[in-house]
CSV table of C-alpha atoms in Angstrom, one decimal:
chain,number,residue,atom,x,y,z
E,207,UNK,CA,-17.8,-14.7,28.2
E,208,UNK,CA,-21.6,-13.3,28.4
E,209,UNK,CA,-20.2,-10.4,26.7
E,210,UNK,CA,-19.2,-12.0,24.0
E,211,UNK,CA,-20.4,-10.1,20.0
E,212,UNK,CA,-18.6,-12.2,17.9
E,213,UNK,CA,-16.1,-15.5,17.9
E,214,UNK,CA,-14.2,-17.2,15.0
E,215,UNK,CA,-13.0,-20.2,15.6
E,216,UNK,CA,-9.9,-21.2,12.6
E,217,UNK,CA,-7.2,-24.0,12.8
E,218,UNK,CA,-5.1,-21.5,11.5
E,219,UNK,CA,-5.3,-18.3,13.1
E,220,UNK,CA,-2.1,-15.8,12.4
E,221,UNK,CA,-1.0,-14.2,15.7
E,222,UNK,CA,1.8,-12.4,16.2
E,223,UNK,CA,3.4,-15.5,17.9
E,224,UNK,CA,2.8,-17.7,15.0
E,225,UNK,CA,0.3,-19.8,13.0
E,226,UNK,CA,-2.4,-21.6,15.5
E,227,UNK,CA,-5.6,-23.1,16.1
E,228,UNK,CA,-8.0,-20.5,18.1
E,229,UNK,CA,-11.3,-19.0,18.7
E,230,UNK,CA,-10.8,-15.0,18.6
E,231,UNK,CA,-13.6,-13.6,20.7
E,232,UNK,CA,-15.0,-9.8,20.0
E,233,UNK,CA,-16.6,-7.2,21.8
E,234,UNK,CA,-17.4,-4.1,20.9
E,235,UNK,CA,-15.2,-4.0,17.3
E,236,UNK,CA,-12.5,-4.8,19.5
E,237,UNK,CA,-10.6,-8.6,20.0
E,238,UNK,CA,-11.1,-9.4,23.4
E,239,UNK,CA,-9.0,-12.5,23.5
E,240,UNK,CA,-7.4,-15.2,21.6
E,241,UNK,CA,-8.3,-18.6,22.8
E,242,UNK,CA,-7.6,-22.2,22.7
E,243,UNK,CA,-9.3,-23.6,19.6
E,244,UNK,CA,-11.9,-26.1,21.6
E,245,UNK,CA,-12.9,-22.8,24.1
E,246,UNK,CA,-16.5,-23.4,24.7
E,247,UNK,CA,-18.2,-20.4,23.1
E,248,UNK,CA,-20.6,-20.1,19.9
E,249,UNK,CA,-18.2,-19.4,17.4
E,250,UNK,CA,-17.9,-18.8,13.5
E,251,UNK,CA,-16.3,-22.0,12.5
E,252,UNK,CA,-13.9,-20.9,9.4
E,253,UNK,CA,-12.4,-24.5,9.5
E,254,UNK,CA,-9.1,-24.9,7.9
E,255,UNK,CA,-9.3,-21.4,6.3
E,256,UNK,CA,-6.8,-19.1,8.0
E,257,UNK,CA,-7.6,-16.0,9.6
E,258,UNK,CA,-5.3,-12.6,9.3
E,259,UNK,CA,-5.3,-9.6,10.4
E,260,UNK,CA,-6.7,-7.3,7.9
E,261,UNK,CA,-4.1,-5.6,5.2
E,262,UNK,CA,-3.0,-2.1,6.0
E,263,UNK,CA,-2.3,-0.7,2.6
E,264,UNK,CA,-0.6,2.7,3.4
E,265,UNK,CA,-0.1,3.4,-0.4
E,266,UNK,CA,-3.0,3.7,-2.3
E,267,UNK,CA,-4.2,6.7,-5.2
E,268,UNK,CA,-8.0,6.4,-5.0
E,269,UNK,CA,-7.8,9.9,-7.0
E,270,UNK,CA,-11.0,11.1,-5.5
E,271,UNK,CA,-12.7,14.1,-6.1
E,272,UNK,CA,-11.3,15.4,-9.1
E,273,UNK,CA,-10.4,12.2,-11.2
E,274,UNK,CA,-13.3,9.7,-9.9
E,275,UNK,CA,-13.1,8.3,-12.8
E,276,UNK,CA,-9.9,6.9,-12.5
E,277,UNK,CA,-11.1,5.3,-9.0
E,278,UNK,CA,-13.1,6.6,-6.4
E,279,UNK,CA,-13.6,6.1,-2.7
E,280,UNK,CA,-16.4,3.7,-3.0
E,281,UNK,CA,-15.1,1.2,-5.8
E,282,UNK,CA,-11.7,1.6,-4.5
E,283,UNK,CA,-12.7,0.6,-0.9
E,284,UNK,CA,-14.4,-2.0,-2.5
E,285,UNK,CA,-11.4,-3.5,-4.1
E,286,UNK,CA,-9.8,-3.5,-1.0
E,287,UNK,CA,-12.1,-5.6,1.1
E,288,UNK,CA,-12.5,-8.0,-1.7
E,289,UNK,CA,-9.0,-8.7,-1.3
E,290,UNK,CA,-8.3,-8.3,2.2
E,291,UNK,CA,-8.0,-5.1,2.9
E,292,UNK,CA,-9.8,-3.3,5.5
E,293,UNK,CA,-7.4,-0.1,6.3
E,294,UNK,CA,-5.9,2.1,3.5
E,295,UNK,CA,-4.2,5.2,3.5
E,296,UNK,CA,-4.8,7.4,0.4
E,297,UNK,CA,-1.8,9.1,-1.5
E,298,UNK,CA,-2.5,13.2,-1.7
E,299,UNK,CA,-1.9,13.6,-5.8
E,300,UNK,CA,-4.1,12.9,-8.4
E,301,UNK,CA,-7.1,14.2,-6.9
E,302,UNK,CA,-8.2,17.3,-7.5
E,303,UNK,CA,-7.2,19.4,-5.7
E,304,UNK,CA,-4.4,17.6,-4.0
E,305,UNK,CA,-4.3,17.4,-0.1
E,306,UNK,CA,-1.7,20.0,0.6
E,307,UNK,CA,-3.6,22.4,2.8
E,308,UNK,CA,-6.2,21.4,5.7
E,309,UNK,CA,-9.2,23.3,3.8
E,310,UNK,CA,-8.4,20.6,1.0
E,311,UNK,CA,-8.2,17.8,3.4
E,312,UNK,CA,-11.3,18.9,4.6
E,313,UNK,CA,-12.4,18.9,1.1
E,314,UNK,CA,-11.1,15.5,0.5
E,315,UNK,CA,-12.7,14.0,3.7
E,316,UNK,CA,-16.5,15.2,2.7
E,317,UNK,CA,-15.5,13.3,-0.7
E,318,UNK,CA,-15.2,10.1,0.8
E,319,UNK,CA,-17.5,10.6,4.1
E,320,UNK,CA,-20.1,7.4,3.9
E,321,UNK,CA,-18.7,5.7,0.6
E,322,UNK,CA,-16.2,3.8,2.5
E,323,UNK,CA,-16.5,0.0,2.6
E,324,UNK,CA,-13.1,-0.4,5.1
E,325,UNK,CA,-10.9,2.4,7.2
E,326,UNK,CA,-9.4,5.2,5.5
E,327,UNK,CA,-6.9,7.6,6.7
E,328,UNK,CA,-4.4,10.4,4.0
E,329,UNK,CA,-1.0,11.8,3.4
E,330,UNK,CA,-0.4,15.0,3.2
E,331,UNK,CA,1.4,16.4,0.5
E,332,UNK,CA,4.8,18.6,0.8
E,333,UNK,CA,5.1,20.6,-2.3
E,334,UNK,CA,7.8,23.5,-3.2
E,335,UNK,CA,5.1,26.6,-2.5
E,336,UNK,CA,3.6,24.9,1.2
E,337,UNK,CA,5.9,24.6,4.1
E,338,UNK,CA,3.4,26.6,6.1
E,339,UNK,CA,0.6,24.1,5.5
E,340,UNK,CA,2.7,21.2,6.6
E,341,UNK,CA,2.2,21.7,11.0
E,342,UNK,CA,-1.0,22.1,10.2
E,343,UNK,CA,-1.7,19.4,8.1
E,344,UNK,CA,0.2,17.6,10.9
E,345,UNK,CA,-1.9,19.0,13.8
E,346,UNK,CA,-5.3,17.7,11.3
E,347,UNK,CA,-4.2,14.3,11.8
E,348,UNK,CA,-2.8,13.6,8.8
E,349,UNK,CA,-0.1,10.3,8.8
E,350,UNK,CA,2.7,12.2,7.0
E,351,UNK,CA,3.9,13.9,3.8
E,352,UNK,CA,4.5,12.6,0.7
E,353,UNK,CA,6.9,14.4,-1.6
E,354,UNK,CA,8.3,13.5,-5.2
E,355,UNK,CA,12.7,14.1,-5.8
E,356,UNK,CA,11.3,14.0,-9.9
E,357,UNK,CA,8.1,15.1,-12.0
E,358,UNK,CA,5.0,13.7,-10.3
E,359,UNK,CA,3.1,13.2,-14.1
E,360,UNK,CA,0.3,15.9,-12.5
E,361,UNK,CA,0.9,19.8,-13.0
E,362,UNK,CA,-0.7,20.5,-10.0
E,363,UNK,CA,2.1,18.3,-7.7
E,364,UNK,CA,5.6,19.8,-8.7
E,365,UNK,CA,8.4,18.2,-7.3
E,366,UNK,CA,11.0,19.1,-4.6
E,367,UNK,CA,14.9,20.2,-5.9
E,368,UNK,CA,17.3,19.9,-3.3
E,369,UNK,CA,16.8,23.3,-2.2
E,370,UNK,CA,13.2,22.4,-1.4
E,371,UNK,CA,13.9,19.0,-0.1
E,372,UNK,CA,16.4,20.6,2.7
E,373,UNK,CA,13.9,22.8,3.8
E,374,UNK,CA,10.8,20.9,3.8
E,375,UNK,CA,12.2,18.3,5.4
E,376,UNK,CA,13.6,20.8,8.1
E,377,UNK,CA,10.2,21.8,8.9
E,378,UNK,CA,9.1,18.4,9.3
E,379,UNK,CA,11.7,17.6,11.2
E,380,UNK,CA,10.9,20.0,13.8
E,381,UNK,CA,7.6,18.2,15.0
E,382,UNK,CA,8.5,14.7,14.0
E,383,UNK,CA,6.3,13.8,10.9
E,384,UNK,CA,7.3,11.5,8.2
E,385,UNK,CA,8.2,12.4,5.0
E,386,UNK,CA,7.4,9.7,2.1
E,387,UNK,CA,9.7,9.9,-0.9
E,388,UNK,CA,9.3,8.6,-4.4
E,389,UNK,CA,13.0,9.0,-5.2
E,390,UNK,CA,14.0,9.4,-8.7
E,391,UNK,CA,16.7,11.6,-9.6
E,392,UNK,CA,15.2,13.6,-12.4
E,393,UNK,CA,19.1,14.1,-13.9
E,394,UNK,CA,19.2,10.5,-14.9
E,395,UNK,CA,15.5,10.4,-16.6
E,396,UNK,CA,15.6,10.6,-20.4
E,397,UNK,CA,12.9,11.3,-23.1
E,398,UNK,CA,10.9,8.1,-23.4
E,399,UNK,CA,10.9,6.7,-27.1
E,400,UNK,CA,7.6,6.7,-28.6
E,401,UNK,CA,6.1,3.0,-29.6
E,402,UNK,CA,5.2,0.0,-28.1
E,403,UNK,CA,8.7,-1.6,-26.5
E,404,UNK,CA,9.0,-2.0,-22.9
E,405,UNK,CA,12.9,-1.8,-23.3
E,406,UNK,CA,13.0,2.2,-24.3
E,407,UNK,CA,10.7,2.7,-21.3
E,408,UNK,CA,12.9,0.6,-18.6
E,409,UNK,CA,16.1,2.3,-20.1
E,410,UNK,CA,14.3,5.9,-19.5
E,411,UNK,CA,14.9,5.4,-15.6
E,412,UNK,CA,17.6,3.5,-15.0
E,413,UNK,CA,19.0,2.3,-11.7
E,414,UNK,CA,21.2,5.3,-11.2
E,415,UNK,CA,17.8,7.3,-10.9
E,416,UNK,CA,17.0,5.9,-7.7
E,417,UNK,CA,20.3,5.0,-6.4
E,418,UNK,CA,21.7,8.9,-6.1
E,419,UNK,CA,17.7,10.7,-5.4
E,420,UNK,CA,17.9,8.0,-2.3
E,421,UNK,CA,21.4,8.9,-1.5
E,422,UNK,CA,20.5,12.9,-1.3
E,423,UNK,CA,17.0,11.6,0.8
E,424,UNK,CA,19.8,9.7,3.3
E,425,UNK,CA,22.2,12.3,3.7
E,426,UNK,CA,19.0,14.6,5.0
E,427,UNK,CA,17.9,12.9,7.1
E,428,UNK,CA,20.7,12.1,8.5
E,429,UNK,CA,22.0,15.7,8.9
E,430,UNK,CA,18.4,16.0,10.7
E,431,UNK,CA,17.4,13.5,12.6
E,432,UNK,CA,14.4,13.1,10.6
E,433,UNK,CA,12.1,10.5,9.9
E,434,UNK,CA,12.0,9.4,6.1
E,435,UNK,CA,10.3,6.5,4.2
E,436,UNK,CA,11.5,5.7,0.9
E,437,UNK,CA,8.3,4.8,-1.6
E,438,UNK,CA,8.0,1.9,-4.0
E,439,UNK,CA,11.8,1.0,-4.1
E,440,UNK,CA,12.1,-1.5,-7.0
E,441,UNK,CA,15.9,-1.1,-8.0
E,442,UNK,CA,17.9,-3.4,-5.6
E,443,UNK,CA,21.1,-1.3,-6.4
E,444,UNK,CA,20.0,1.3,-3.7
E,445,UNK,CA,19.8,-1.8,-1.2
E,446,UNK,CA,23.7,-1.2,0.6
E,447,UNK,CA,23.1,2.6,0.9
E,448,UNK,CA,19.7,2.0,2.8
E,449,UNK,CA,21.0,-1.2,5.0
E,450,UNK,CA,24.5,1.3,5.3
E,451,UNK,CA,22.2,4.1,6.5
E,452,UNK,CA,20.0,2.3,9.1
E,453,UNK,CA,23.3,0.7,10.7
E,454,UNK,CA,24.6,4.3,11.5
E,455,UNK,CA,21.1,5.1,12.9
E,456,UNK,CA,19.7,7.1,9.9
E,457,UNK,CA,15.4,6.7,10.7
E,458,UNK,CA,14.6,5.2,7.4
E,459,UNK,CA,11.8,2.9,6.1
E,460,UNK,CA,11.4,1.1,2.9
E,461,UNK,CA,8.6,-0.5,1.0
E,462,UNK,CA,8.2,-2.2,-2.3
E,463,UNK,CA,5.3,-3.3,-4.5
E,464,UNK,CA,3.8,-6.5,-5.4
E,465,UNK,CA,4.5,-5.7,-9.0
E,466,UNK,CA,8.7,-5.3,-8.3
E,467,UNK,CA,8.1,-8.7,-6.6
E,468,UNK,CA,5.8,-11.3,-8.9
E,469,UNK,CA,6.7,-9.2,-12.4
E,470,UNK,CA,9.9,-9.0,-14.7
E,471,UNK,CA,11.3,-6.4,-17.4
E,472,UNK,CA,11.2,-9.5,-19.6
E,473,UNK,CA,7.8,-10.6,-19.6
E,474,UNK,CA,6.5,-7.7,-20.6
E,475,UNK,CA,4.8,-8.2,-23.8
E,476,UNK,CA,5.3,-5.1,-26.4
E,477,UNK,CA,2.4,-2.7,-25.7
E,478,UNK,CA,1.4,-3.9,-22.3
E,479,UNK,CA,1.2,-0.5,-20.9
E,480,UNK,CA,-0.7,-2.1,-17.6
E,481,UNK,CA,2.9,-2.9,-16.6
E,482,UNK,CA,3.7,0.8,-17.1
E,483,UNK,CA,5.0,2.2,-13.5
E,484,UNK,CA,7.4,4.7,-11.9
E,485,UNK,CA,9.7,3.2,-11.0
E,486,UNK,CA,9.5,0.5,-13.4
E,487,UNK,CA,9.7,-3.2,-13.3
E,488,UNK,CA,12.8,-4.3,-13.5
E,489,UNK,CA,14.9,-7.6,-14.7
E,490,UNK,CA,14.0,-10.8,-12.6
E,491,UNK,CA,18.1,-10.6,-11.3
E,492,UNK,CA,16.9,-7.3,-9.8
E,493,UNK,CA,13.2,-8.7,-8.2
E,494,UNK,CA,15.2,-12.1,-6.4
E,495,UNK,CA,17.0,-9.6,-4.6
E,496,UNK,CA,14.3,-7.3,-3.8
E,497,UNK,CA,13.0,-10.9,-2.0
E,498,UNK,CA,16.2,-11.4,-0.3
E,499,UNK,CA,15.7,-7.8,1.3
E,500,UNK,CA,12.2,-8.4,2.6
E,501,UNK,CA,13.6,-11.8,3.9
E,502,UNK,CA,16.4,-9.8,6.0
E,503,UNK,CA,14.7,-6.7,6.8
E,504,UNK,CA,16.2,-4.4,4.6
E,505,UNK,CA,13.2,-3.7,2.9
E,506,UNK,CA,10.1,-3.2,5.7
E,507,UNK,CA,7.0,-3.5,4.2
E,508,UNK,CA,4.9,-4.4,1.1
E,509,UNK,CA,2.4,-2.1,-0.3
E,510,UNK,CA,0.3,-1.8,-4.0
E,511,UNK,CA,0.8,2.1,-5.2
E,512,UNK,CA,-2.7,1.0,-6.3
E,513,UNK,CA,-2.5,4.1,-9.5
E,514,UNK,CA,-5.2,3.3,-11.8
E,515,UNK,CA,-6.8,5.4,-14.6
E,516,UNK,CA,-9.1,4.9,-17.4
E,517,UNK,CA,-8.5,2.0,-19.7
E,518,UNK,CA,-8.1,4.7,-22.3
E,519,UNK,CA,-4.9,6.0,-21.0
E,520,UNK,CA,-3.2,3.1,-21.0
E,521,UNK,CA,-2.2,3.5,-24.7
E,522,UNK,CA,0.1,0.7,-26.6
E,523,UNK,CA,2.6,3.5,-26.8
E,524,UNK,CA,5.2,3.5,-23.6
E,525,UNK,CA,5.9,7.3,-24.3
E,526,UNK,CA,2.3,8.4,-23.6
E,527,UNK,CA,0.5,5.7,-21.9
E,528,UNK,CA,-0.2,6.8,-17.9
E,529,UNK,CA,2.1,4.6,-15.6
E,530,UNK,CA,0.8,3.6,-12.2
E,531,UNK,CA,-0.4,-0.1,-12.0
E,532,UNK,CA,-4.1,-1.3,-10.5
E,533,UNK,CA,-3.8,-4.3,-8.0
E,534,UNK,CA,-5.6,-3.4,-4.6
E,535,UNK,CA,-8.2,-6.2,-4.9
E,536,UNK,CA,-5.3,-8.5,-5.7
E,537,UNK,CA,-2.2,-7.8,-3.9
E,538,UNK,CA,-2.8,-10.7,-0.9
E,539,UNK,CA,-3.1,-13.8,-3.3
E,540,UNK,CA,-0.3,-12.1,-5.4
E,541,UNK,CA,2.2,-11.8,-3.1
E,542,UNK,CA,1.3,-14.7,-1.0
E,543,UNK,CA,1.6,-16.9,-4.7
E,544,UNK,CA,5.1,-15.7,-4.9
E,545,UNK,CA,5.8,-16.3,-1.2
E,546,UNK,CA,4.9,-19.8,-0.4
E,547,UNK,CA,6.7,-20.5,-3.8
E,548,UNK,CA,9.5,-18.7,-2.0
E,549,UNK,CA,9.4,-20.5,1.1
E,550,UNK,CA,8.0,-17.9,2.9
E,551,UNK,CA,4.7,-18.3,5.6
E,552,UNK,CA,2.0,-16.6,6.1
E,553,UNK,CA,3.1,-15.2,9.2
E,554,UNK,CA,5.7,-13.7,6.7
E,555,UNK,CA,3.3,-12.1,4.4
E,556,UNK,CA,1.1,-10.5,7.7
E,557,UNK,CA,4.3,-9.0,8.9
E,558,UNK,CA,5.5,-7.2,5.5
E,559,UNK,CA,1.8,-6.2,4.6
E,560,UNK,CA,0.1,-5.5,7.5
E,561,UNK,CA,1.7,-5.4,11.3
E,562,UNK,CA,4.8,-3.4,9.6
E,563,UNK,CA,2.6,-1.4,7.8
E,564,UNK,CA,0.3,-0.1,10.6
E,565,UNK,CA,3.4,0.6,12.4
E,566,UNK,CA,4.6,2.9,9.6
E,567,UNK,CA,1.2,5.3,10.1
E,568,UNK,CA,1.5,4.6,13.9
E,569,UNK,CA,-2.1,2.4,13.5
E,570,UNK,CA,-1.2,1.2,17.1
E,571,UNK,CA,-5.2,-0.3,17.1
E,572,UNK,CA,-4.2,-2.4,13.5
E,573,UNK,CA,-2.0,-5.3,12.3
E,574,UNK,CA,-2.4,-7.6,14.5
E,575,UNK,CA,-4.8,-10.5,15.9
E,576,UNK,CA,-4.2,-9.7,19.2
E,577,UNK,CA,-6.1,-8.1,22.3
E,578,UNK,CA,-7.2,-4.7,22.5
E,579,UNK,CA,-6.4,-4.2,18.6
E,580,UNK,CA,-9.3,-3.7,16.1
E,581,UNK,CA,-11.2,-6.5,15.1
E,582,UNK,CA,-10.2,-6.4,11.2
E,583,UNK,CA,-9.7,-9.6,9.4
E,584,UNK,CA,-9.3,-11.2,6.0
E,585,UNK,CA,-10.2,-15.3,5.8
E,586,UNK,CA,-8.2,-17.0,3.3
E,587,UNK,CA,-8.3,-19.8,1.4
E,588,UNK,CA,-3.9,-20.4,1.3
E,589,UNK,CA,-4.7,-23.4,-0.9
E,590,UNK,CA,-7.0,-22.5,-3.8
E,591,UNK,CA,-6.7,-21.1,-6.8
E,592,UNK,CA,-8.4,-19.1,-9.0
E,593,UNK,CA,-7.2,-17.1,-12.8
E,594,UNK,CA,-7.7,-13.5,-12.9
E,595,UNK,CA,-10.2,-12.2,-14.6
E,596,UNK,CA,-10.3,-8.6,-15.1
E,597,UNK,CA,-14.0,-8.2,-15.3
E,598,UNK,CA,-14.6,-9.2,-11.7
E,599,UNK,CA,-12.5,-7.2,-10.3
E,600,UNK,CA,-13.9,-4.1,-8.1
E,601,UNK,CA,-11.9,-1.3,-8.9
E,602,UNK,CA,-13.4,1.4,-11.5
E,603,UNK,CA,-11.5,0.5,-14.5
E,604,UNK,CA,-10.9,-3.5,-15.2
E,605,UNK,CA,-7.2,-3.3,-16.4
E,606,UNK,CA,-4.3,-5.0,-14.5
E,607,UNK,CA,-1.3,-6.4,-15.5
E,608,UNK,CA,-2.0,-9.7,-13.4
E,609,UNK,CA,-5.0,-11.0,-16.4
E,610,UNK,CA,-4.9,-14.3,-16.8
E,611,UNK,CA,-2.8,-15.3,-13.9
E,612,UNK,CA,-3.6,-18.3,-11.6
E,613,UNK,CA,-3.0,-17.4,-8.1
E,614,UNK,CA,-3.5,-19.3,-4.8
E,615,UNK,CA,-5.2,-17.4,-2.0
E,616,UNK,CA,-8.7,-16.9,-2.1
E,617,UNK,CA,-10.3,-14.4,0.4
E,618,UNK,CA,-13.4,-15.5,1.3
E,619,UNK,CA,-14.4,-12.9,3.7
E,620,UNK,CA,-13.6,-9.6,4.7
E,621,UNK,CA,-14.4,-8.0,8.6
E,622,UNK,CA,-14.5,-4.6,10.2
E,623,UNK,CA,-14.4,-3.8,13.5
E,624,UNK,CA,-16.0,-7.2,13.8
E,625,UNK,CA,-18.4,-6.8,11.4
E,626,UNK,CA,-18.3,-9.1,8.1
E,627,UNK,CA,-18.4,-6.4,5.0
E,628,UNK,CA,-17.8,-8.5,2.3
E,629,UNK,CA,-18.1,-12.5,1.5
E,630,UNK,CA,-17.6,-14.4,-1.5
E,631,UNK,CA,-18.7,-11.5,-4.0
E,632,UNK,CA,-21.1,-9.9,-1.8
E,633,UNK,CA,-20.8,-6.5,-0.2
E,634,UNK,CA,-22.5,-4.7,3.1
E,635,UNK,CA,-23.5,-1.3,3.2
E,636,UNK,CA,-20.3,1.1,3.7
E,637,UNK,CA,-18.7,0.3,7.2
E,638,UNK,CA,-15.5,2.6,7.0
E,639,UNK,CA,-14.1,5.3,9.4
E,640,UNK,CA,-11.8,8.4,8.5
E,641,UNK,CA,-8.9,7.7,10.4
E,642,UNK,CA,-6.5,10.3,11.8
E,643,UNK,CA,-2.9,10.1,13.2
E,644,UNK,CA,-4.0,10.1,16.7
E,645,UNK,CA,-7.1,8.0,16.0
């Protein structure tokens, strides 16, 4: 044990194997063992507070260079360790440019190199004009491509018609990357009626939307073997088709958002455009059984589609208002408020928002409290409470749609490769790595 950097001791420790006291020793960034509790080594005593691994949040739009002032690397990776977070893995659109070639990977690297408070890795993006930028992209390290089945909202990201989709996906196919799909079909997407009701909005993209773009994303990959990952599913009507695919051995994964899970179409006051998202909130019917899928496995993984911008675009007006809601710093105690009231553990919430997330980028070193993995954690309060105020939160523009909530889960500290970068309101100086597909 003389080689010992770091010990916490908790009497709730979440392994793999379940909750349980433990002293987790580190050396060298990396967890070395996982010990009884009483192990005789000088330890970090976090007491009853329980220690996670750290959140792997594989969709995030940090929007950076180009549109920093919607978020940037350093406030968004901020966010992130406030609330947990120590790997994320930043969506290609909304920067500018987007990351669709490796020179503008390269660009979007020097962006971020040194403003990083926790690990950040990228998507690619697979647009109509670039299938001969996708091996290479691949080759770059980056974790997969992300593609849109409707308008993206940004000129510079056009969507994929069927046409497109077939051979994009062929490509991708052919060295076994991962394609990640927002899946609306643009066919069933109507004007969106100006003024402040949610209910115009909602009825803009109905169900059918997602149903039939996930159906088309199904049949390809099953025609070719490849790899797909449906984005931020909220409507629970494309449910069957995705537990029907996976049953006749169709490779597909599924996430959903903290907002599809804690929110409803009917608490959304008139004008709240914070709750503006694509794919929108839906009725409360719709989010229990959305719950029921992550309780079966159905639905893999849970994930924020962090997509902020500045507090000026969110108008009143549904019609004009940008969509995409802001929760990095606050998807943990979210989602774990709506768990426990569930029923669920916290060896629940670790599984759907970090182990089964790291497996979806193939972060073989993350997820997990276990040996030889990276020493990331989150220390969490399961029991207190606290009401969100949007002035403390980290991110670059203080608008969320979770103001004025009272949540239970307060993360108390934040570590990296076993060092502590953030505790109770206090930040170190930027700790992150650039992560890549092979590491």
């Amino acid at each position: 044990m003389s080689d010992v950097e770091l010990a916490l001791r908790s009497t709730r420790v979440v392994t793999p194997e379940g909750v349980r006291p433990a002293t987790v020793t580190v050396t060298g960034g990396t967890i070395e063992a996982v010990l009884p509790y009483g192990t005789r080594v000088p330890a970090v005593d976090l007491g009853d507070d329980a220690l996670l691994p750290g959140l792997v949040d594989t969709h995030v739009h940090i929007n950076d260079p180009g549109r920093a002032e919607w978020e940037g690397f350093w406030t968004a990776t901020r966010a992130a360790a406030a609330g947990g977070v120590t790997t994320l893995v930043d969506m290609p659109l909304n920067s500018v440019p987007p990351t669709t070639t490796v020179g503008r990977l390269r660009v979007k690297r020097t962006a971020a190199e040194g403003r990083t408070h926790v690990d950040v890795g990228f998507w690619g993006g697979a647009l109509p004009g670039n299938v001969e930028d996708l091996r290479p992209l691949h080759e770059a390290g980056v974790f997969g491509f992300k593609a849109f089945l409707s308008p993206s909202g940004v000129d510079e990201f056009p969507h994929l018609d069927n046409t497109r989709l077939a051979r994009l996906l062929t490509e991708i196919a052919g060295f076994d990357g991962l394609l990640v799909v927002h899946a609306e079909d643009p066919a069933h997407l109507t004007d969106i009626p100006s003024g402040p009701a949610y209910a115009g909005f909602l009825a803009s993209r109905p169900h059918l939307a997602e149903t039939d773009a996930i159906a088309r994303l199904l049949e390809e990959a099953r025609r070719l073997n490849a790899r797909v990952h449906v984005l931020h599913l909220s409507s629970a009507a494309a449910l069957p088709l995705i537990a029907a695919a996976r049953a006749d051995g169709v490779r597909v994964t599924v996430e959903t958002c903290p907002h599809y899970l804690t929110l409803s179409a009917e608490e959304v006051p008139d004008g709240a455009s914070e709750f503006k998202c694509c794919p929108p909130i839906r009725e409360a019917a719709n989010r229990d059984l959305l719950w029921q899928a992550l309780a079966d496995g159905t639905v893999d993984c849970v994930v924020t589609d962090h997509s902020p911008s500045t507090a000026d675009l969110k108008t009143p007006d549904f019609a004009t208002a940008w969509g995409g809601v802001s929760g990095l710093q606050l998807s943990l105690p979210v989602i774990w408020t709506e768990a426990r009231r569930r029923g669920h553990r916290l060896t629940d919430v670790v599984r759907w928002m970090s182990a089964r997330t790291a497996a979806l980028a193939g972060l073989d070193r993350k997820g997990a409290i276990a040996p030889g993995r990276d020493a990331d954690f989150a220390v969490l309060a399961p029991e207190d409470t606290f009401t969100v105020d949007p002035a403390r939160l980290h991110h670059r523009n203080p608008v969320t749609a979770y103001a004025g909530k009272t949540l239970h889960g307060v993360v108390r500290s934040t570590w990296l490769r076993g060092r502590q970068v953030y505790s109770e309101g206090r930040f170190t100086e930027p700790e992150g790595r650039l992560l890549t597909r092979d590491g």
